[in-house]
Coordinates of C-alpha atoms in Angstrom, one line a residue:
Chain I
M9 CA 94.3 146.9 104.4
E10 CA 95.3 146.9 100.7
T11 CA 98.9 146.2 101.5
N12 CA 97.9 143.3 103.8
L13 CA 95.8 141.8 101.1
I14 CA 98.8 141.9 98.7
I15 CA 101.2 140.4 101.3
A16 CA 98.8 137.7 102.1
L17 CA 98.3 136.8 98.5
V18 CA 102.0 136.8 97.7
V19 CA 102.8 134.6 100.7
F20 CA 100.0 132.2 99.8
V21 CA 101.2 132.0 96.2
A22 CA 104.8 131.6 97.2
V23 CA 103.9 128.8 99.7
Y24 CA 101.8 127.0 97.0
A25 CA 104.7 127.3 94.5
L26 CA 107.2 125.9 97.0
L27 CA 104.8 123.0 97.9
I28 CA 104.5 122.1 94.2
W29 CA 108.3 122.5 93.7
D30 CA 108.6 119.9 96.5
K31 CA 112.3 120.5 97.3
I32 CA 111.8 121.9 100.8
N33 CA 110.0 120.0 103.6
R34 CA 106.4 121.0 103.5
A35 CA 106.2 121.7 107.2
V36 CA 109.1 124.1 107.0
V37 CA 107.4 125.9 104.0
A38 CA 104.1 126.3 105.9
L39 CA 105.8 127.5 109.1
I40 CA 107.9 130.1 107.2
G41 CA 104.8 131.3 105.4
A42 CA 102.8 131.5 108.6
S43 CA 105.5 133.3 110.6
A44 CA 106.1 135.7 107.7
L45 CA 102.5 136.7 107.8
V46 CA 102.7 137.5 111.5
I47 CA 106.1 139.3 111.2
L48 CA 104.8 141.4 108.3
G49 CA 101.8 142.4 110.3
V50 CA 99.0 140.8 108.3
L51 CA 97.9 138.9 111.4
N52 CA 99.0 139.2 115.0
Q53 CA 100.0 136.0 116.8
E54 CA 96.6 135.8 118.6
A55 CA 94.7 136.0 115.3
A56 CA 97.1 133.4 113.8
I57 CA 96.5 130.9 116.6
H58 CA 92.7 131.6 116.3
G59 CA 93.0 130.4 112.7
I60 CA 94.3 127.0 113.7
D61 CA 91.8 124.2 113.8
F62 CA 92.8 122.4 117.0
N63 CA 90.1 119.8 116.5
T64 CA 91.9 118.6 113.4
I65 CA 95.3 118.7 115.1
G66 CA 94.0 116.8 118.1
L67 CA 92.3 114.1 116.1
L68 CA 95.4 113.6 113.9
I69 CA 97.7 113.2 116.9
A70 CA 95.2 111.0 118.7
M71 CA 94.9 108.6 115.8
M72 CA 98.6 108.5 115.3
A73 CA 99.2 107.5 118.9
I74 CA 96.5 104.9 118.8
V75 CA 97.8 103.3 115.6
N76 CA 101.4 103.4 116.8
I77 CA 100.5 101.3 119.7
C78 CA 98.0 99.0 117.9
Q79 CA 100.5 98.2 115.1
K80 CA 102.8 96.5 117.6
T81 CA 100.3 93.8 118.0
G82 CA 100.6 92.7 114.3
M83 CA 96.8 92.8 114.0
F84 CA 97.0 94.6 110.6
Q85 CA 99.3 92.0 109.1
F86 CA 97.0 89.3 110.6
M87 CA 94.0 90.8 108.7
A88 CA 95.9 91.0 105.4
I89 CA 97.1 87.3 105.6
K90 CA 93.7 86.1 106.8
A91 CA 92.1 87.8 103.8
A92 CA 94.6 86.3 101.3
K93 CA 94.0 82.8 102.8
A94 CA 90.2 83.2 102.9
V95 CA 90.1 83.5 99.1
G96 CA 92.0 80.2 98.7
G97 CA 95.3 81.7 97.4
D98 CA 93.9 82.6 94.0
P99 CA 96.0 85.6 92.7
W100 CA 93.1 87.8 91.4
R101 CA 91.0 87.1 94.4
I102 CA 94.0 87.9 96.6
L103 CA 94.3 91.3 94.8
V104 CA 90.6 92.0 95.6
A105 CA 91.0 90.8 99.2
L106 CA 94.0 92.9 99.9
S107 CA 92.3 95.9 98.3
V108 CA 89.2 95.4 100.5
V109 CA 91.4 95.1 103.7
T110 CA 93.4 98.2 102.6
A111 CA 90.2 100.1 102.0
V112 CA 88.6 99.1 105.3
L113 CA 91.8 99.9 107.2
S114 CA 92.2 103.2 105.4
A115 CA 88.7 104.2 106.4
L116 CA 89.7 103.9 110.0
L117 CA 93.4 104.8 109.9
D118 CA 95.6 107.2 108.1
N119 CA 96.2 106.1 104.4
V120 CA 100.0 106.2 104.6
T121 CA 100.0 104.1 107.8
T122 CA 97.7 101.6 106.1
V123 CA 100.0 101.0 103.1
L124 CA 103.1 101.0 105.2
L125 CA 101.5 98.1 107.2
T126 CA 99.9 96.1 104.3
V127 CA 102.3 96.6 101.3
P128 CA 105.2 94.5 102.8
I129 CA 102.7 91.6 103.2
T130 CA 101.8 92.1 99.6
F131 CA 105.4 91.8 98.6
L132 CA 105.7 88.6 100.6
I133 CA 102.6 87.2 99.0
T134 CA 103.5 88.0 95.5
D135 CA 107.0 86.6 96.1
E136 CA 105.4 83.3 97.3
L137 CA 103.3 83.3 94.1
K138 CA 106.2 84.4 91.9
L139 CA 104.1 87.3 90.6
N140 CA 105.0 90.9 89.7
P141 CA 103.6 92.9 92.6
Y142 CA 102.8 96.0 90.4
P143 CA 99.0 95.3 89.9
Y144 CA 98.7 94.7 93.6
L145 CA 100.5 97.9 94.5
V146 CA 98.3 100.0 92.1
A147 CA 95.2 98.3 93.5
Q148 CA 96.2 99.0 97.1
V149 CA 97.1 102.7 96.4
F150 CA 93.6 103.0 94.9
A151 CA 91.9 101.1 97.7
S152 CA 93.6 103.2 100.4
N153 CA 92.5 106.5 98.8
I154 CA 89.0 105.2 98.1
G155 CA 88.6 103.7 101.5
G156 CA 89.9 106.8 103.2
T157 CA 87.1 108.8 101.6
A158 CA 84.5 106.8 103.5
T159 CA 84.8 108.2 107.0
L160 CA 85.5 111.4 108.9
I161 CA 88.9 110.0 110.1
G162 CA 89.9 108.2 106.9
D163 CA 91.6 111.1 105.1
P164 CA 92.8 114.5 106.2
P165 CA 90.5 116.4 103.9
N166 CA 87.5 114.8 105.6
I167 CA 88.9 115.6 109.1
M168 CA 89.3 119.2 108.0
I169 CA 85.8 119.4 106.4
G170 CA 84.1 117.7 109.3
S171 CA 85.9 119.8 111.9
A172 CA 85.3 123.1 110.1
V173 CA 81.7 122.5 109.3
G174 CA 80.7 120.5 112.3
L175 CA 79.9 117.3 110.4
A176 CA 80.1 114.1 112.4
F177 CA 81.5 110.6 111.7
M178 CA 78.2 109.2 110.7
D179 CA 77.4 112.1 108.5
F180 CA 80.3 111.1 106.4
V181 CA 79.3 107.4 106.4
Y182 CA 75.8 108.2 105.3
N183 CA 76.7 110.7 102.6
V184 CA 80.1 109.7 101.3
G185 CA 80.7 106.2 102.8
V186 CA 77.7 104.7 101.1
I187 CA 79.0 105.2 97.6
V188 CA 82.6 104.1 98.4
P189 CA 81.9 100.4 97.9
A190 CA 80.5 101.1 94.4
I191 CA 83.6 103.2 93.6
L192 CA 86.0 100.5 94.7
I193 CA 84.1 97.9 92.6
G194 CA 84.1 100.4 89.7
T195 CA 87.9 100.6 90.0
L196 CA 88.5 96.9 90.3
I197 CA 86.4 95.9 87.3
P198 CA 88.7 97.6 84.7
M199 CA 91.7 96.3 86.7
Y200 CA 90.4 92.7 86.2
F201 CA 90.4 93.2 82.5
I202 CA 93.8 94.8 82.4
Y203 CA 95.6 92.5 84.9
G204 CA 93.3 90.1 86.6
K205 CA 92.6 87.8 83.6
K206 CA 96.4 87.2 83.2
L207 CA 97.0 86.4 86.9
K208 CA 97.3 82.6 87.0
V209 CA 99.5 80.5 89.2
S210 CA 99.8 76.7 89.9
D211 CA 98.0 75.0 92.7
E212 CA 101.4 74.3 94.3
L213 CA 102.0 78.1 94.6
K214 CA 98.6 78.6 96.0
Q215 CA 99.4 76.1 98.7
R216 CA 102.2 78.4 99.7
I217 CA 99.8 81.1 100.6
M218 CA 97.7 78.6 102.5
A219 CA 100.9 77.7 104.5
F220 CA 101.0 81.1 106.0
N221 CA 100.1 81.0 109.7
E222 CA 98.4 84.4 110.3
K223 CA 98.1 83.6 114.1
D224 CA 101.9 83.9 114.3
A225 CA 101.6 87.5 113.1
L226 CA 99.9 88.4 116.4
Q227 CA 102.8 89.2 118.6
D228 CA 101.4 90.3 122.0
R229 CA 98.0 88.8 122.9
V230 CA 97.6 90.9 126.1
L231 CA 98.4 94.1 124.2
L232 CA 96.0 93.0 121.4
K233 CA 93.1 92.7 123.8
K234 CA 93.7 96.1 125.2
C235 CA 94.0 97.6 121.8
L236 CA 90.8 96.0 120.6
V237 CA 88.9 97.3 123.6
V238 CA 90.1 100.8 123.1
L239 CA 89.5 100.7 119.4
A240 CA 86.0 99.5 120.1
I241 CA 85.4 102.4 122.6
T242 CA 86.9 105.0 120.2
I243 CA 85.0 103.9 117.1
G244 CA 81.9 103.5 119.2
G245 CA 82.5 107.0 120.3
F246 CA 82.7 108.2 116.7
L247 CA 79.5 106.4 115.8
M248 CA 77.7 108.1 118.7
Q249 CA 79.4 111.4 118.1
K250 CA 76.2 113.3 117.5
P251 CA 74.1 112.1 120.5
L252 CA 77.2 112.5 122.7
H253 CA 77.7 116.1 121.5
L254 CA 81.4 115.6 121.3
E255 CA 84.0 116.8 118.9
A256 CA 86.0 114.1 117.1
A257 CA 89.3 115.2 118.7
T258 CA 87.8 114.7 122.2
I259 CA 86.8 111.1 121.4
G260 CA 90.2 110.3 119.7
L261 CA 92.3 111.9 122.5
F262 CA 90.3 110.1 125.1
G263 CA 90.8 106.8 123.4
A264 CA 94.6 107.5 123.0
A265 CA 94.9 108.5 126.6
I266 CA 93.1 105.4 127.8
L267 CA 95.2 103.2 125.6
M268 CA 98.4 104.8 126.9
L269 CA 97.2 104.3 130.5
I270 CA 96.3 100.7 130.3
T271 CA 99.2 99.5 128.1
K272 CA 101.8 101.5 130.0
E273 CA 103.6 102.0 126.7
D274 CA 106.6 104.3 126.7
L275 CA 105.0 107.6 125.9
H276 CA 108.2 109.0 124.5
Q277 CA 108.3 106.2 121.9
V278 CA 104.7 106.5 121.0
M279 CA 104.9 110.3 120.5
E280 CA 108.2 110.1 118.8
K281 CA 106.6 108.1 116.0
A282 CA 103.8 110.6 115.4
E283 CA 104.2 112.4 112.1
W284 CA 105.2 115.8 113.4
T285 CA 105.9 117.0 109.9
S286 CA 102.2 116.6 109.0
I287 CA 101.1 118.2 112.2
F288 CA 103.3 121.3 111.8
F289 CA 102.3 121.5 108.1
F290 CA 98.7 121.7 109.2
L291 CA 99.5 124.3 111.8
G292 CA 101.3 126.6 109.3
L293 CA 98.7 126.0 106.6
F294 CA 95.7 127.0 108.9
V295 CA 97.4 130.3 109.7
I296 CA 98.1 131.0 106.0
V297 CA 94.6 130.3 104.9
H298 CA 93.2 132.2 107.9
S299 CA 95.1 135.3 106.7
L300 CA 93.4 135.0 103.3
V301 CA 90.0 135.0 105.2
E302 CA 91.0 138.0 107.4
V303 CA 92.1 140.2 104.5
G304 CA 88.8 139.4 102.6
L305 CA 90.3 137.6 99.7
I306 CA 88.3 134.5 100.2
K307 CA 85.1 136.4 100.3
T308 CA 85.9 138.1 97.0
F309 CA 86.7 134.7 95.4
A310 CA 83.5 133.2 96.8
M311 CA 81.5 136.0 95.2
K312 CA 83.2 135.6 91.9
T313 CA 82.6 131.8 92.0
L314 CA 78.9 132.4 92.8
E315 CA 78.7 134.8 89.8
L316 CA 80.2 132.1 87.5
T317 CA 77.9 129.3 88.7
G318 CA 74.9 131.7 88.8
G319 CA 74.1 130.5 92.4
D320 CA 72.9 127.2 91.1
M321 CA 73.5 124.3 93.5
K322 CA 73.8 121.6 90.9
V323 CA 76.4 123.6 88.9
T324 CA 78.3 124.7 92.0
G325 CA 78.4 121.1 93.4
M326 CA 79.5 119.5 90.2
T327 CA 82.1 122.2 89.6
I328 CA 83.5 121.7 93.1
L329 CA 83.6 117.9 92.6
W330 CA 85.5 118.0 89.3
V331 CA 87.8 120.9 90.0
S332 CA 88.7 119.3 93.4
A333 CA 89.4 116.0 91.7
I334 CA 91.6 117.4 88.9
A335 CA 93.4 119.7 91.3
S336 CA 94.0 117.0 93.9
A337 CA 95.5 114.7 91.2
F338 CA 98.4 117.2 90.8
I339 CA 98.7 119.1 94.0
D340 CA 98.5 118.1 97.7
N341 CA 94.8 117.9 98.6
I342 CA 95.4 119.2 102.1
P343 CA 96.3 122.9 101.2
F344 CA 93.6 122.7 98.5
V345 CA 90.9 121.7 100.9
A346 CA 92.1 124.1 103.5
T347 CA 91.6 126.9 101.0
M348 CA 88.3 125.6 99.7
I349 CA 86.7 125.3 103.1
P350 CA 86.5 129.1 103.9
L351 CA 85.6 129.7 100.2
I352 CA 82.6 127.4 100.3
K353 CA 81.6 128.7 103.7
D354 CA 81.5 132.2 102.3
M355 CA 79.4 131.1 99.4
A356 CA 76.7 129.8 101.8
P357 CA 74.7 133.1 102.1
G358 CA 74.3 133.2 98.4
L359 CA 73.1 129.6 98.2
G360 CA 70.5 129.6 101.0
G361 CA 72.6 129.4 104.2
P362 CA 74.9 126.8 105.8
E363 CA 72.2 124.1 106.0
A364 CA 71.4 124.3 102.3
I365 CA 75.0 123.7 101.1
Q366 CA 75.7 120.4 102.9
S367 CA 76.0 118.6 99.6
L368 CA 78.8 120.9 98.5
W369 CA 80.9 119.5 101.4
W370 CA 80.4 116.0 100.1
A371 CA 81.4 117.1 96.6
L372 CA 84.6 118.6 98.1
S373 CA 85.3 115.4 100.1
L374 CA 84.7 113.1 97.1
G375 CA 86.7 115.2 94.7
A376 CA 89.7 115.9 97.0
C377 CA 90.0 112.4 98.3
L378 CA 89.4 110.5 95.1
G379 CA 91.4 112.9 93.0
G380 CA 94.5 111.9 94.8
N381 CA 94.4 108.7 92.8
G382 CA 94.9 110.5 89.5
T383 CA 98.7 110.6 89.4
L384 CA 101.6 109.1 91.3
I385 CA 102.1 112.4 93.3
G386 CA 98.3 112.9 93.9
A387 CA 98.4 111.6 97.4
S388 CA 100.9 110.6 100.1
A389 CA 100.0 107.0 100.0
N390 CA 100.9 106.9 96.3
V391 CA 104.3 108.4 96.9
V392 CA 105.0 106.0 99.8
V393 CA 104.1 102.9 97.9
A394 CA 106.2 104.0 94.9
G395 CA 109.1 104.4 97.3
M396 CA 108.6 101.0 98.8
A397 CA 108.3 99.5 95.3
H398 CA 111.6 101.2 94.3
K399 CA 113.4 99.8 97.3
N400 CA 112.3 96.3 96.3
G401 CA 113.4 96.7 92.7
H402 CA 110.0 97.4 91.1
E403 CA 109.7 100.8 89.5
M404 CA 106.4 102.7 89.6
S405 CA 107.0 105.5 87.0
F406 CA 104.9 108.6 87.0
V407 CA 103.9 108.2 83.3
K408 CA 103.1 104.4 83.5
F409 CA 101.1 104.9 86.7
T410 CA 99.2 108.0 85.5
L411 CA 98.2 106.4 82.2
L412 CA 96.3 103.8 84.1
A413 CA 95.4 105.8 87.2
F414 CA 94.0 109.0 85.7
P415 CA 91.3 107.2 83.7
L416 CA 90.5 105.1 86.7
M417 CA 90.2 108.2 88.8
L418 CA 87.9 109.7 86.2
I419 CA 85.7 106.6 86.5
S420 CA 85.4 107.2 90.3
I421 CA 84.5 110.8 89.7
V422 CA 81.9 109.8 87.1
I423 CA 80.4 107.4 89.6
S424 CA 80.4 110.2 92.2
T425 CA 78.8 112.6 89.7
I426 CA 75.9 110.2 89.1
Y427 CA 75.5 109.5 92.8
M428 CA 75.5 113.2 93.7
Y429 CA 73.1 114.0 90.9
F430 CA 70.5 111.5 92.0
R431 CA 71.0 112.0 95.7
Y432 CA 71.3 115.8 96.0
F433 CA 70.5 117.6 92.8
S434 CA 67.6 115.9 91.1
Chain M
M30 CA 147.3 100.0 125.9
I31 CA 146.7 101.0 122.3
A32 CA 145.2 99.4 119.2
A33 CA 148.6 98.3 117.9
N34 CA 149.0 96.1 121.1
V35 CA 145.7 94.4 120.9
M36 CA 145.3 93.8 117.1
S37 CA 145.9 90.6 115.3
T38 CA 148.1 90.8 112.3
G39 CA 148.1 88.7 109.1
A40 CA 144.3 88.7 108.7
H41 CA 142.9 86.8 105.7
T42 CA 141.9 89.3 103.1
L43 CA 140.3 89.3 99.6
T44 CA 140.6 91.6 96.6
K45 CA 137.6 93.1 94.9
E46 CA 137.9 91.0 91.7
K47 CA 137.5 87.7 93.6
T48 CA 134.1 86.0 93.4
M49 CA 132.0 85.3 96.4
L50 CA 132.9 81.6 95.9
D51 CA 136.4 82.5 97.0
A52 CA 134.9 84.2 100.0
F53 CA 132.8 81.2 100.9
K54 CA 135.9 79.0 100.7
L55 CA 137.8 81.3 103.1
I56 CA 134.8 81.4 105.4
S57 CA 134.5 77.6 105.6
E58 CA 138.2 76.8 105.8
K59 CA 139.5 79.5 108.1
K60 CA 138.0 81.1 111.2
V61 CA 137.1 84.6 110.0
R62 CA 134.7 87.0 111.5
Q63 CA 134.7 89.5 108.7
I64 CA 136.9 89.7 105.7
P65 CA 138.7 92.9 104.8
V66 CA 138.7 93.6 101.1
V67 CA 141.9 95.3 100.0
D68 CA 143.5 96.5 96.7
A69 CA 147.0 95.6 95.4
G70 CA 148.5 98.2 97.8
N71 CA 146.8 96.6 100.8
I72 CA 144.5 99.7 101.1
V73 CA 141.1 98.8 102.6
Q74 CA 138.1 99.0 100.2
G75 CA 135.5 97.6 102.4
V76 CA 134.6 94.4 104.4
I77 CA 132.6 91.3 103.8
T78 CA 130.4 90.5 106.8
P79 CA 127.9 87.7 107.4
R80 CA 125.2 90.3 108.2
K81 CA 125.7 92.0 104.8
L82 CA 125.6 88.6 103.1
M83 CA 122.3 87.7 104.8
K84 CA 121.0 91.1 103.7
A85 CA 122.0 90.2 100.1
I86 CA 119.9 87.0 100.1
L87 CA 116.9 88.3 101.9
P88 CA 114.1 90.1 100.1
R89 CA 114.5 93.8 100.5
Y90 CA 111.3 94.3 102.4
I91 CA 112.6 92.1 105.1
A92 CA 116.2 93.3 105.1
E93 CA 115.1 96.9 105.2
G94 CA 112.9 96.2 108.2
M95 CA 109.5 96.8 106.5
I96 CA 108.5 93.5 108.2
E97 CA 110.6 92.6 111.1
D98 CA 109.2 89.3 112.2
V99 CA 108.3 86.8 109.5
K100 CA 107.5 83.8 111.6
F101 CA 104.0 83.7 110.1
A102 CA 105.3 83.1 106.6
P103 CA 106.5 79.9 105.0
E104 CA 110.1 80.0 103.8
L105 CA 110.5 81.5 100.4
P106 CA 112.2 78.9 98.1
E107 CA 114.1 81.8 96.5
F108 CA 115.8 82.3 99.8
V109 CA 117.8 79.2 99.4
E110 CA 118.2 79.7 95.6
N111 CA 119.6 83.1 96.2
I112 CA 122.7 81.7 97.8
D113 CA 123.6 80.1 94.5
Q114 CA 123.3 83.4 92.7
L115 CA 125.3 85.1 95.4
A116 CA 128.3 82.7 94.8
Y117 CA 128.8 84.1 91.3
K118 CA 128.8 87.7 92.4
S119 CA 132.1 89.5 92.7
V120 CA 133.3 90.6 96.1
E121 CA 133.0 94.2 94.9
Q122 CA 129.2 93.8 94.5
V123 CA 128.5 92.8 98.1
L124 CA 131.3 94.5 100.1
D125 CA 130.2 96.8 102.9
T126 CA 132.0 100.1 102.6
E127 CA 130.7 101.3 106.0
F128 CA 133.3 99.6 108.1
V129 CA 134.8 100.9 111.4
S130 CA 138.5 101.6 111.4
V131 CA 140.9 103.1 113.9
S132 CA 144.5 104.2 113.9
P133 CA 147.2 102.1 115.6
E134 CA 147.5 104.7 118.4
T135 CA 143.8 104.5 119.4
S136 CA 143.3 103.6 123.1
T137 CA 141.7 100.3 124.1
M138 CA 139.1 102.3 126.0
E139 CA 138.0 104.1 122.8
I140 CA 137.9 100.7 121.0
A141 CA 135.8 99.2 123.7
A142 CA 133.5 102.2 123.5
L143 CA 133.2 101.8 119.7
F144 CA 132.1 98.2 120.1
V145 CA 129.5 99.0 122.7
N146 CA 128.0 102.2 121.3
A147 CA 128.1 101.5 117.5
K148 CA 124.8 102.2 115.8
K149 CA 124.9 98.9 113.9
P150 CA 126.6 95.9 115.5
I151 CA 130.3 95.7 114.5
E152 CA 131.9 92.3 113.9
S153 CA 135.4 93.6 114.4
I154 CA 137.4 96.8 114.0
L155 CA 140.1 97.3 111.4
V156 CA 143.4 99.0 112.3
V157 CA 144.7 101.1 109.4
D158 CA 147.4 103.7 108.9
H159 CA 146.8 107.2 107.6
N160 CA 146.7 105.9 104.0
K161 CA 144.0 103.4 104.9
R162 CA 146.5 100.6 104.6
L163 CA 145.5 97.5 106.6
L164 CA 147.7 96.9 109.6
G165 CA 145.6 94.5 111.7
I166 CA 142.2 93.6 112.9
I167 CA 140.6 93.7 116.4
S168 CA 137.8 91.4 117.4
P169 CA 135.8 92.0 120.6
W170 CA 137.5 89.1 122.3
D171 CA 141.0 90.5 121.3
V172 CA 140.4 93.5 123.5
F173 CA 139.8 91.2 126.5
K174 CA 142.6 88.7 125.7
R175 CA 145.2 91.4 125.6
L176 CA 143.9 93.1 128.7
W177 CA 143.9 89.8 130.6
E178 CA 147.4 89.0 129.5
Y179 CA 148.4 92.5 130.6
A180 CA 146.8 92.1 134.0
E181 CA 148.3 88.6 134.6
K182 CA 151.8 89.9 133.7
K183 CA 151.4 92.7 136.2
N184 CA 150.4 90.4 139.1

């Protein structure tokens, strides 16, 4: 048992180190770590598979399939252009409008997918306005991570938390989603004073935005109708998750299957575009974290943490919120949350049982999702937008981004702290 | 039939130091499909293709396929202005170094297969010797012209 504990710890630390080093594909790292644990006898294969949360995996694949089909309709571009025109082509208002669209889409789709779909439109709009896209890109990175916090399906940490603890879509909306608009506003206000005041263009340039024809972005009306129907069914299913007594993956996969049935899309193409790297990363990671649980390491850490916080809910909750935020700014929040979930679960008995610690899950969700905004490498969406900016000749440097982003991220955590204090701990 | 039989010789070429203005003249005065860029020793450095030039004047997010269809957007005035800037660039700055070349002994079947299966559409194929010295150029129609001539002669 003692050797297993050491092996599990060594593998875990090595995997984390390799993930931070970021030179080897993260899925490969996770799979090597997971298979090493089985080969070295810490877990047998059956126990390893038992550690995988297939609800998370199923939901991720389902949402990827649905989005892959829906994006062909051009509906996401349509929304971005519609929003830019609705505010009359004013550059600051466009920044706000694009941020809101990005936040709303991120709440319902994967953050990376959202920025991949909306950022090219941002480039087009800022080119028409002859403006530097940088403030827009920063705002959209923020909006995507903030919006993703709002729902169960918005960001992988929420999917993992919801799945592991049995929290439903509406639980997230009621407990985390409600504060998200305030956090978005709290982020946009400083941005107005830094960038917004200087964003001015002539009326002639504004007219160029009004000359966009968003209806032309909709490419396939028949497909669009089918997608909207299935999206309505799927989101409706999520809203009704509790009364229906269904897991999120069941609802998502049902939606994806119906969509594939009625659109007769080439399944090969749809599945090919799913992000298999992420999926296999999750699979490996679940096994690695499960081994830590099996050897009792997580329980030990949970006890230690409880000793430190003295079993006080307020102290524990705030600690989780702030530690998650700072950690997620520098490391991938997915392995962090995967490790924190069993840790918090093991702390439950010392804090009055699973029901009593619900607020800790909201602290973890807010911290891990919002913390990603802290640096350029804090979340996948940040890295993807920086890559797109680089390709278009606009550099988003780590230092320049972090100098603005880290304080903005702290503002969002301060807002979360105040919210959590009054809602759960006062 | 081999490449040496179907290629056209005496293709119009440019050297790297020339400006794109020289390239534009060549394009408007002569019928050229793509322009091989060679050094003093006639060794191929790359090619100038219309596709590559369009890529050079389009914003990157469109040229890189981040948005494939832009029919909803009004034309960017910069798009037309960019062509002026392009004229002052040197040939070296816009040449495409990923060109398709074959040896003179390559069979016509292989050439046809190259045209059909290429990952990115090829305007024409260059015929070079083992030192990458330009010998000739083969357009898709060249393959047919020579094959037809051959077939007619046989009958």
